[in-house]
Amino acid sequence: MLISTFQFNTTFFWHELLRPSSAFLGGLWRTVYISVIAQLLAVIVGLVVALARRSTLRILRGVAGAYVWVLRGTPLLVQLVIIYDGLAATDIYRFQDVTVLGVTVLASVQAAILTLALNESAYMSEIIRAGLAAVDAGQHEAALSIGMTPAQAMRYVVVPQALRFVIPPLGNDFNAMMKSTSVLSVIGVPELFFITQEISSSTFHTFEIFMDAALYYLALTTIWAFIQTWLEARIDRSWGIERAQRSWWASLRERFQDPKTLAIGRR
Amino acid sequence: MASFSSPSPASSVDDTGLVVHASEIHKSFASQEVLKGVSLDVVRGEVVVLIGPSGSGKTTFLRCINHFEVPNSGVMQVNGHLIGTKLDRQGKRVEASAREVATQRAEIGFVFQHFNLFPNRTALENVMLGPIKVQKMPKEKARTVAIDQLTKVGLANKIDRYPAQLSGGQKQRVAIARSLAMNPALMLFDEPTSALDPEVIGEVLSVIRDLANEGMTMVIVSHEIGFAREVADRVAMFDDGQIVEIGTPQQVFDNPTQARTKAFLSKVL
Ligand SMILES: Nc1ncnc2c1ncn2[C@@H]1O[C@H](COP(=O)(O)OP(=O)(O)O)[C@@H](O)[C@H]1O
Ligand SMILES: [Mg+2]
């Protein structure tokens, strides 16, 4: 005899989905801004590391290479615990809550942004390095031929062109970044996953609330996919390349169906 | 030909009238010696066309003129500067900084076989970039300069096109305008028409011909013998890293003295 014990509290599910508690929204918001800030920092640090790896100075190349090697060769989770708990335990550095302009940034959030940014910068440096390498060598020479210094050639000619090759993999990394914020719960960052766990243990509606969380993560990555598609089309247009007119829906479906454009299980 | 006296100590413009003074240029890549002592003087207003078989070192020599390649030995003086070098405070000749090399290069236009236009910039932006970033010209002024140059190469109606929207001949003309906008004292062309479809070669050659008529000093690598005959003051025949014959187009094309020149011409004519 099989009696269904499936109990799905539909009311709770819909309520938290459509009228999420302020705690839930706060978690969602932290997930978003931590991802965005960490990604932006990662792009800047990644560019510096990528340029260092192309440097004529061997020491600089070596240091940058070691940086990438270590950060890509160790788990994000381990890096996170070392930076937040490890540094504090050895009294090297203890993150403190800080208030700037009336906004309090939690110690754990600072550590989270720092760690995600460092971790991602190693991946970004490789992406940027590949992007720079994809720009035709003739472009650099053309810039030099009109009297630019190598630094000007890099800044005004090579880097802007590398963007076109960098945006697609960067977008995939940002998708992964938003999802990997869920590991931040181990150092107590009150982001979406952490809040969901709390709601789950206080209400016992584990299935419902995690389904809600999953839908919100999905919404974030989907919105990002739209932005990325728009960005790529915009860059193409700025090169005078018109893409075949496709519906948003078609390009979105393509993005999620093409395994190459998804960063699956990278972290 | 003006004779060459030792390099003027200051980096002022040489008054011998020589725009290029190359003497005994040697260049090797790894163990391969690509230039085996090339000497060439180009006076102001002169057009020299370099011919010769593929791999004979024409491109490498051209690239030595604007310091894209650094010779292993020899003297390369352009516009009165020993390119890539400067005098330090004690008057000793030392390697120039990247910025100083760039300043020397700004006076030398270089037109590439494959155009190398900036694909993310319109024709106008391609031409404006040098004046704005290198000469620090105000945008409005640079725009005027760029439109003038594009008009000169016959592209006044294409200034807002991206390279992807231009034909090969149009791209090469934008590339020429981009170099001219820097107001160079010397233009170098490396096979400017060999990547073009036959039907558009003429429009590019005609732009170069106009430049020759205006008195622009040019060194042109080209296999267009008819064109060379028309615009060249002198033709230099390269073979195996050396200039084996040099003279007026009549001398080199009609009465070549070297067997290697004859053999080469029989293939391209
Ligand atoms: N950057 C380089 N590294 C190694 N070999 C080169 C390089 N550039 C040119 N060469 C070699 O030098 C020789 C002369 O080349 P090049 O100057 O391009 O001749 P040309 O323009 O007359 O065809 C060729 O054998 C070529 O392979
Ligand atoms: Mg060549």
XYZ file of C-alpha atoms and ligand atoms in Angstrom:
564
model
C 0.000 0.000 0.000
C 1.437 3.309 -0.987
C 0.134 6.437 0.574
C 1.438 9.636 -0.757
C 3.088 11.586 1.978
C 4.008 14.395 -0.357
C 3.202 17.540 1.428
C 3.950 20.655 -0.485
C 2.738 23.778 1.210
C 1.593 25.629 -1.867
C 0.557 28.708 0.051
C 3.952 29.029 1.712
C 5.743 28.435 -1.590
C 3.790 31.113 -3.452
C 3.887 33.538 -0.592
C 7.674 33.424 -0.241
C 8.042 33.552 -4.009
C 5.756 36.507 -4.642
C 5.902 38.330 -1.315
C 9.315 37.298 0.016
C 10.179 38.289 3.564
C 12.548 41.181 4.008
C 15.160 38.735 5.322
C 14.920 36.759 2.063
C 15.151 39.913 -0.055
C 18.113 41.081 2.002
C 19.872 37.801 1.224
C 19.058 38.145 -2.453
C 20.380 41.695 -2.503
C 23.646 40.652 -0.815
C 24.097 37.861 -3.340
C 23.728 40.360 -6.150
C 25.978 43.103 -4.882
C 28.683 40.787 -3.604
C 28.804 39.140 -7.041
C 28.871 42.424 -8.924
C 31.548 44.073 -6.789
C 33.708 40.938 -6.694
C 33.446 40.551 -10.472
C 34.366 44.179 -11.123
C 37.380 43.935 -8.828
C 38.339 40.653 -10.480
C 38.336 42.288 -13.914
C 40.669 45.055 -12.717
C 43.049 42.724 -10.851
C 42.801 40.203 -13.689
C 43.856 42.839 -16.230
C 46.879 43.757 -14.121
C 47.832 40.098 -13.724
C 47.325 39.456 -17.444
C 49.578 42.385 -18.336
C 52.147 41.198 -15.790
C 52.159 37.807 -17.449
C 53.027 39.451 -20.760
C 55.709 41.598 -19.174
C 59.276 41.487 -20.393
C 60.383 41.229 -16.754
C 60.811 37.600 -15.820
C 60.168 38.190 -12.134
C 56.843 39.845 -12.852
C 55.818 37.002 -15.161
C 56.830 34.480 -12.510
C 54.930 36.157 -9.684
C 51.816 36.529 -11.826
C 52.070 32.928 -12.969
C 52.365 31.702 -9.379
C 49.366 33.827 -8.377
C 47.199 32.222 -11.031
C 48.556 28.754 -10.266
C 47.725 28.967 -6.553
C 44.306 30.584 -6.866
C 43.114 28.256 -9.606
C 44.618 25.224 -7.933
C 42.857 25.533 -4.586
C 39.143 25.407 -3.742
C 37.258 28.646 -3.257
C 35.857 27.289 -0.022
C 39.333 26.724 1.408
C 40.467 30.196 0.309
C 37.415 31.671 1.983
C 38.052 29.997 5.330
C 41.754 30.874 5.238
C 41.054 34.543 4.562
C 38.215 34.978 7.034
C 38.892 32.503 9.845
C 42.530 31.621 9.238
C 43.847 35.169 9.249
C 41.799 35.985 12.342
C 42.846 32.824 14.199
C 46.505 33.662 13.724
C 45.888 37.327 14.589
C 47.217 38.431 11.220
C 44.089 40.264 10.215
C 40.629 40.334 11.660
C 37.851 41.701 9.460
C 35.653 44.224 11.322
C 32.252 45.571 10.409
C 32.680 49.026 8.908
C 30.159 51.769 8.367
C 30.653 54.063 5.410
C 28.126 56.799 4.707
C 25.626 55.161 7.015
C 25.910 51.757 5.343
C 27.329 48.953 7.436
C 29.359 46.339 5.608
C 29.681 43.164 7.628
C 33.125 41.711 8.291
C 32.099 38.476 6.622
C 30.869 40.356 3.562
C 34.213 42.142 3.199
C 36.059 38.836 3.425
C 33.621 37.324 0.926
C 34.092 40.081 -1.645
C 37.859 39.954 -1.230
C 38.059 36.187 -1.610
C 35.681 35.965 -4.546
C 37.517 38.829 -6.256
C 40.934 37.231 -5.756
C 39.721 33.807 -6.822
C 37.946 35.149 -9.891
C 40.837 37.456 -10.813
C 42.962 34.383 -11.526
C 40.354 33.121 -13.994
C 39.839 36.621 -15.409
C 43.556 37.039 -16.004
C 43.527 33.921 -18.174
C 40.438 35.132 -20.019
C 41.953 38.566 -20.570
C 45.258 37.020 -21.614
C 43.472 34.938 -24.236
C 41.488 38.018 -25.303
C 44.653 40.081 -25.739
C 46.280 37.251 -27.674
C 43.240 37.031 -29.949
C 43.765 40.611 -31.135
C 45.762 40.492 -34.354
C 49.441 41.404 -33.877
C 49.084 43.807 -36.804
C 46.855 45.991 -34.638
C 49.653 46.655 -32.186
C 52.033 47.492 -35.025
C 49.501 49.759 -36.707
C 49.199 51.675 -33.439
C 52.984 51.939 -33.137
C 53.231 53.061 -36.757
C 51.213 56.197 -36.034
C 53.559 57.055 -33.194
C 51.910 55.465 -30.188
C 54.027 54.119 -27.369
C 53.504 50.429 -26.553
C 51.443 51.505 -23.532
C 49.202 53.735 -25.659
C 48.827 50.961 -28.234
C 47.690 48.643 -25.466
C 45.263 51.156 -23.999
C 43.690 52.670 -27.088
C 43.913 49.830 -29.589
C 44.501 46.365 -28.143
C 42.492 46.375 -24.898
C 39.276 47.786 -26.431
C 39.422 45.104 -29.120
C 40.161 42.349 -26.626
C 36.844 43.221 -24.927
C 34.990 41.543 -27.741
C 36.747 38.258 -26.980
C 36.567 38.719 -23.224
C 32.859 39.439 -22.742
C 31.493 35.969 -23.601
C 33.705 34.001 -21.162
C 33.463 36.800 -18.603
C 29.699 36.490 -18.762
C 29.886 32.781 -18.124
C 32.145 33.380 -15.153
C 29.744 35.925 -13.725
C 26.946 33.385 -14.038
C 29.111 30.961 -12.059
C 30.038 33.700 -9.589
C 26.402 34.389 -8.674
C 25.833 30.722 -7.996
C 29.049 30.217 -6.085
C 28.082 32.911 -3.582
C 26.130 30.107 -1.923
C 29.380 28.812 -0.385
C 29.702 32.096 1.491
C 27.252 30.699 4.036
C 30.151 28.814 5.664
C 31.598 32.055 6.971
C 28.161 33.314 7.874
C 27.523 35.787 5.087
C 23.755 36.334 5.188
C 23.289 35.841 1.462
C 20.480 34.049 -0.309
C 21.540 30.490 0.503
C 22.250 31.272 4.160
C 18.885 33.015 4.632
C 17.104 30.175 2.859
C 18.686 27.691 5.253
C 17.556 29.786 8.206
C 14.004 30.017 6.934
C 14.077 26.301 6.254
C 15.152 25.370 9.767
C 12.664 27.700 11.423
C 9.647 26.728 9.281
C 10.557 23.143 8.215
C 9.294 24.028 4.720
C 12.634 22.947 3.314
C 11.427 21.936 -0.127
C 9.264 24.993 -0.674
C 11.780 27.583 0.413
C 14.667 26.002 -1.478
C 12.500 25.821 -4.591
C 11.869 29.528 -4.130
C 15.603 30.142 -3.745
C 16.333 28.087 -6.849
C 13.850 30.157 -8.838
C 15.468 33.365 -7.661
C 18.944 32.125 -8.618
C 17.505 31.116 -11.984
C 15.986 34.569 -12.384
C 19.366 36.189 -11.659
C 21.281 34.075 -14.141
C 18.552 34.530 -16.744
C 18.508 38.296 -16.389
C 22.276 38.233 -16.710
C 22.002 36.137 -19.868
C 19.809 38.848 -21.370
C 22.273 41.546 -20.384
C 25.157 39.534 -21.804
C 23.366 38.955 -25.093
C 22.622 42.646 -25.339
C 26.221 43.553 -24.497
C 27.660 41.202 -27.097
C 25.325 42.504 -29.775
C 26.252 46.053 -28.812
C 29.969 45.351 -29.125
C 29.410 43.678 -32.482
C 27.489 46.722 -33.616
C 30.337 48.967 -32.471
C 32.544 47.024 -34.900
C 30.049 47.574 -37.676
C 28.994 43.924 -37.542
C 25.269 43.427 -37.721
C 24.121 40.143 -36.326
C 21.328 38.334 -38.074
C 18.153 39.589 -36.480
C 17.104 37.036 -33.925
C 14.456 37.189 -31.295
C 15.614 37.554 -27.727
C 13.998 34.259 -27.014
C 15.974 32.500 -29.737
C 19.296 33.895 -28.611
C 18.531 33.115 -24.987
C 17.545 29.548 -25.788
C 20.718 29.179 -27.760
C 22.778 30.482 -24.870
C 21.362 27.955 -22.443
C 21.495 25.067 -24.860
C 25.017 25.501 -26.088
C 27.172 23.626 -23.579
C 30.219 25.712 -24.492
C 28.604 28.900 -23.303
C 27.821 27.513 -19.869
C 30.385 27.200 -17.154
C 29.366 23.843 -15.819
C 30.860 22.649 -12.586
C 33.928 24.743 -13.024
C 34.281 25.535 -9.392
C 72.789 61.798 -54.738
C 73.765 63.836 -51.736
C 76.698 62.316 -49.995
C 76.393 61.430 -46.373
C 78.505 62.926 -43.631
C 78.723 61.379 -40.170
C 75.455 61.536 -38.199
C 74.766 64.998 -36.882
C 75.400 64.930 -33.120
C 72.167 66.602 -32.121
C 68.974 64.865 -33.067
C 68.077 67.805 -35.265
C 67.056 67.315 -38.854
C 69.979 66.479 -41.080
C 70.600 69.172 -43.661
C 72.015 66.810 -46.274
C 68.486 66.361 -47.561
C 68.624 62.655 -46.796
C 65.413 61.298 -45.395
C 66.750 57.756 -45.112
C 70.376 56.884 -44.730
C 70.860 53.158 -44.305
C 74.381 51.850 -44.246
C 75.529 48.239 -44.054
C 72.356 47.016 -42.336
C 72.669 43.449 -41.092
C 69.767 41.586 -39.585
C 69.470 37.963 -38.517
C 66.576 35.959 -37.162
C 68.012 33.173 -35.047
C 70.813 31.777 -37.232
C 69.331 33.000 -40.511
C 70.908 36.165 -41.882
C 68.077 37.983 -43.627
C 69.824 41.267 -44.421
C 73.465 40.979 -45.411
C 74.673 44.559 -45.446
C 72.022 46.710 -47.118
C 72.813 50.352 -47.840
C 70.333 52.826 -49.263
C 70.032 56.592 -49.215
C 66.752 58.279 -50.011
C 66.689 62.031 -50.633
C 63.753 64.270 -49.827
C 60.985 63.887 -52.383
C 62.398 60.702 -53.804
C 60.373 57.569 -54.481
C 62.259 54.291 -54.236
C 60.535 51.060 -55.186
C 61.913 47.812 -53.771
C 61.447 44.681 -55.861
C 62.770 41.174 -55.537
C 61.706 37.609 -54.863
C 59.713 36.601 -51.818
C 61.939 36.073 -48.791
C 64.690 38.328 -50.081
C 64.377 40.688 -47.105
C 62.345 43.602 -48.492
C 59.836 43.645 -45.641
C 62.550 43.223 -43.039
C 64.469 46.168 -44.477
C 61.362 48.346 -44.530
C 60.672 47.393 -40.908
C 64.232 48.352 -39.949
C 63.572 51.849 -41.289
C 60.875 52.535 -38.697
C 62.450 50.408 -35.984
C 59.886 47.582 -36.049
C 63.009 45.480 -36.419
C 66.272 46.382 -34.783
C 69.293 45.758 -37.033
C 72.125 43.698 -35.575
C 74.596 46.165 -37.051
C 74.739 49.096 -39.412
C 73.539 52.677 -39.368
C 69.903 53.605 -39.872
C 69.266 57.302 -39.920
C 65.773 58.581 -40.649
C 64.757 62.245 -40.784
C 68.119 63.036 -39.229
C 67.684 60.740 -36.226
C 69.687 57.601 -35.664
C 66.507 55.700 -35.124
C 66.089 53.933 -31.822
C 68.934 55.840 -30.225
C 69.574 59.192 -28.606
C 72.443 61.105 -27.112
C 72.667 61.095 -23.340
C 73.897 64.060 -21.291
C 77.538 63.153 -21.838
C 76.907 63.033 -25.575
C 77.125 59.261 -25.631
C 74.761 57.425 -27.962
C 72.344 55.259 -25.993
C 69.169 53.326 -26.658
C 66.096 55.567 -26.852
C 63.116 55.051 -24.556
C 59.831 53.672 -25.877
C 58.409 57.191 -25.876
C 61.323 58.591 -27.852
C 61.126 55.796 -30.401
C 57.412 56.531 -30.723
C 58.143 60.196 -31.391
C 60.636 59.244 -34.113
C 58.123 56.809 -35.589
C 55.315 59.378 -35.665
C 57.133 61.044 -38.558
C 57.205 57.815 -40.578
C 54.024 56.495 -42.132
C 53.765 52.730 -42.581
C 51.179 51.128 -44.834
C 50.720 47.400 -44.333
C 49.907 44.714 -46.822
C 46.829 43.757 -44.784
C 45.772 47.356 -43.943
C 45.594 46.721 -40.178
C 42.751 49.178 -39.746
C 41.266 49.326 -36.265
C 38.087 47.255 -36.812
C 36.220 48.770 -33.871
C 36.569 52.299 -35.204
C 34.993 54.035 -38.184
C 37.133 55.299 -41.050
C 37.062 58.751 -39.481
C 37.984 57.446 -36.025
C 40.821 55.396 -37.498
C 42.305 58.522 -39.015
C 41.635 60.778 -36.002
C 43.208 58.500 -33.411
C 46.844 59.383 -34.118
C 46.378 63.154 -34.157
C 44.331 62.990 -30.935
C 46.387 60.572 -28.876
C 49.869 61.156 -30.257
C 49.824 64.803 -31.347
C 47.345 65.766 -28.587
C 45.317 67.673 -31.149
C 41.881 68.897 -30.018
C 39.092 66.588 -31.263
C 37.507 69.168 -33.561
C 40.808 69.968 -35.231
C 41.633 66.270 -35.593
C 38.263 65.748 -37.200
C 38.975 68.407 -39.777
C 42.405 66.923 -40.489
C 40.908 63.437 -40.801
C 38.119 64.554 -43.126
C 40.689 66.352 -45.295
C 42.819 63.237 -45.553
C 39.858 60.973 -46.266
C 38.675 63.405 -48.923
C 42.114 63.325 -50.457
C 41.993 59.538 -50.816
C 38.503 59.796 -52.289
C 36.502 58.573 -49.297
C 34.696 61.702 -48.169
C 31.405 59.849 -48.435
C 32.572 56.826 -46.395
C 33.865 58.471 -43.234
C 31.344 56.811 -40.934
C 31.820 53.298 -42.308
C 33.479 50.607 -40.249
C 36.318 48.630 -41.839
C 34.005 45.614 -42.088
C 31.771 47.718 -44.334
C 34.541 48.751 -46.751
C 36.123 47.006 -49.734
C 39.803 46.102 -49.652
C 40.741 49.067 -51.811
C 38.776 51.435 -49.592
C 40.373 49.962 -46.467
C 43.841 50.507 -47.856
C 42.979 54.075 -48.738
C 41.763 54.676 -45.163
C 45.046 53.184 -43.947
C 46.974 55.608 -46.138
C 44.873 58.515 -44.832
C 45.558 57.335 -41.273
C 49.302 57.584 -41.905
C 49.048 60.902 -43.742
C 47.098 62.478 -40.888
C 50.303 62.337 -38.848
C 51.927 64.570 -41.453
C 54.865 62.211 -41.992
C 58.161 63.139 -43.616
C 58.433 59.639 -45.072
C 55.939 56.990 -46.131
C 56.753 53.279 -46.215
C 54.505 50.867 -48.120
C 54.827 47.100 -47.822
C 53.109 45.543 -50.831
C 50.108 47.842 -50.442
C 48.133 46.198 -53.233
C 49.051 42.535 -53.027
C 46.111 41.647 -50.766
C 43.648 43.395 -53.083
C 41.328 42.170 -55.808
C 42.679 43.171 -59.239
C 39.818 45.567 -59.929
C 40.596 47.788 -56.914
C 44.394 47.871 -57.191
C 44.183 50.883 -59.478
C 42.399 53.112 -56.974
C 45.114 52.536 -54.352
C 47.966 53.013 -56.808
C 46.387 56.249 -57.982
C 46.414 57.598 -54.410
C 50.100 56.707 -54.079
C 50.797 58.286 -57.464
C 49.173 61.532 -56.254
C 51.449 61.470 -53.231
C 54.481 61.033 -55.459
C 53.389 64.019 -57.537
C 53.081 66.096 -54.369
C 56.680 65.294 -53.545
C 56.170 62.828 -50.695
C 59.289 60.802 -49.913
C 58.410 57.140 -50.186
C 59.889 53.667 -50.048
C 57.505 51.202 -51.624
C 57.739 47.421 -51.832
C 55.708 46.502 -54.884
C 55.495 43.974 -57.655
C 53.459 46.334 -59.837
C 56.143 46.901 -62.449
C 54.089 49.275 -64.575
C 53.373 51.411 -61.541
C 57.006 51.338 -60.418
C 58.123 52.475 -63.842
C 55.761 55.425 -63.551
C 56.350 56.677 -60.002
C 59.816 55.449 -59.019
C 62.842 57.671 -59.160
C 64.885 54.589 -58.429
C 64.222 50.894 -58.256
C 66.205 48.622 -55.942
C 66.374 44.928 -56.665
C 66.656 42.762 -53.555
C 67.924 39.232 -53.602
C 69.069 37.061 -50.755
C 69.339 39.897 -48.255
C 71.187 42.304 -50.505
C 70.469 45.045 -53.005
C 71.898 43.469 -56.121
C 70.990 46.266 -58.498
C 69.733 49.816 -58.129
C 68.985 52.497 -60.656
C 66.308 54.338 -62.571
C 63.317 52.255 -63.677
C 64.674 52.368 -67.231
C 68.025 51.012 -66.115
C 66.646 48.258 -63.930
C 63.645 47.188 -65.970
C 64.910 47.710 -69.509
C 68.615 47.089 -69.180
C 69.212 44.995 -66.089
C 72.844 44.111 -65.629
C 72.422 41.363 -63.075
C 71.341 37.845 -63.983
C 69.225 37.692 -60.842
C 67.330 40.837 -61.844
C 66.706 39.404 -65.309
C 65.486 36.130 -63.848
C 63.160 37.929 -61.438
C 61.749 40.269 -64.072
C 61.091 37.426 -66.469
C 58.785 35.988 -63.811
C 56.833 39.121 -62.917
C 56.604 40.877 -66.263
N 60.095 37.787 -37.349
C 60.779 36.873 -38.058
N 61.293 35.780 -37.461
C 61.981 34.862 -38.159
N 62.194 34.937 -39.481
C 61.697 35.984 -40.145
C 60.963 37.002 -39.473
N 60.603 37.932 -40.386
C 61.090 37.507 -41.570
N 61.746 36.343 -41.440
C 62.436 35.630 -42.502
O 63.285 36.510 -43.160
C 63.314 36.254 -44.540
C 63.005 37.519 -45.294
O 61.654 37.849 -45.067
P 60.984 39.181 -45.606
O 61.784 40.339 -45.164
O 59.575 39.131 -45.201
O 61.116 39.011 -47.175
P 60.242 39.645 -48.333
O 59.444 40.765 -47.785
O 61.247 40.070 -49.335
O 59.391 38.545 -48.869
C 62.330 35.143 -44.802
O 63.043 33.944 -44.916
C 61.487 35.129 -43.567
O 61.044 33.835 -43.280
Mg 57.372 41.029 -47.749
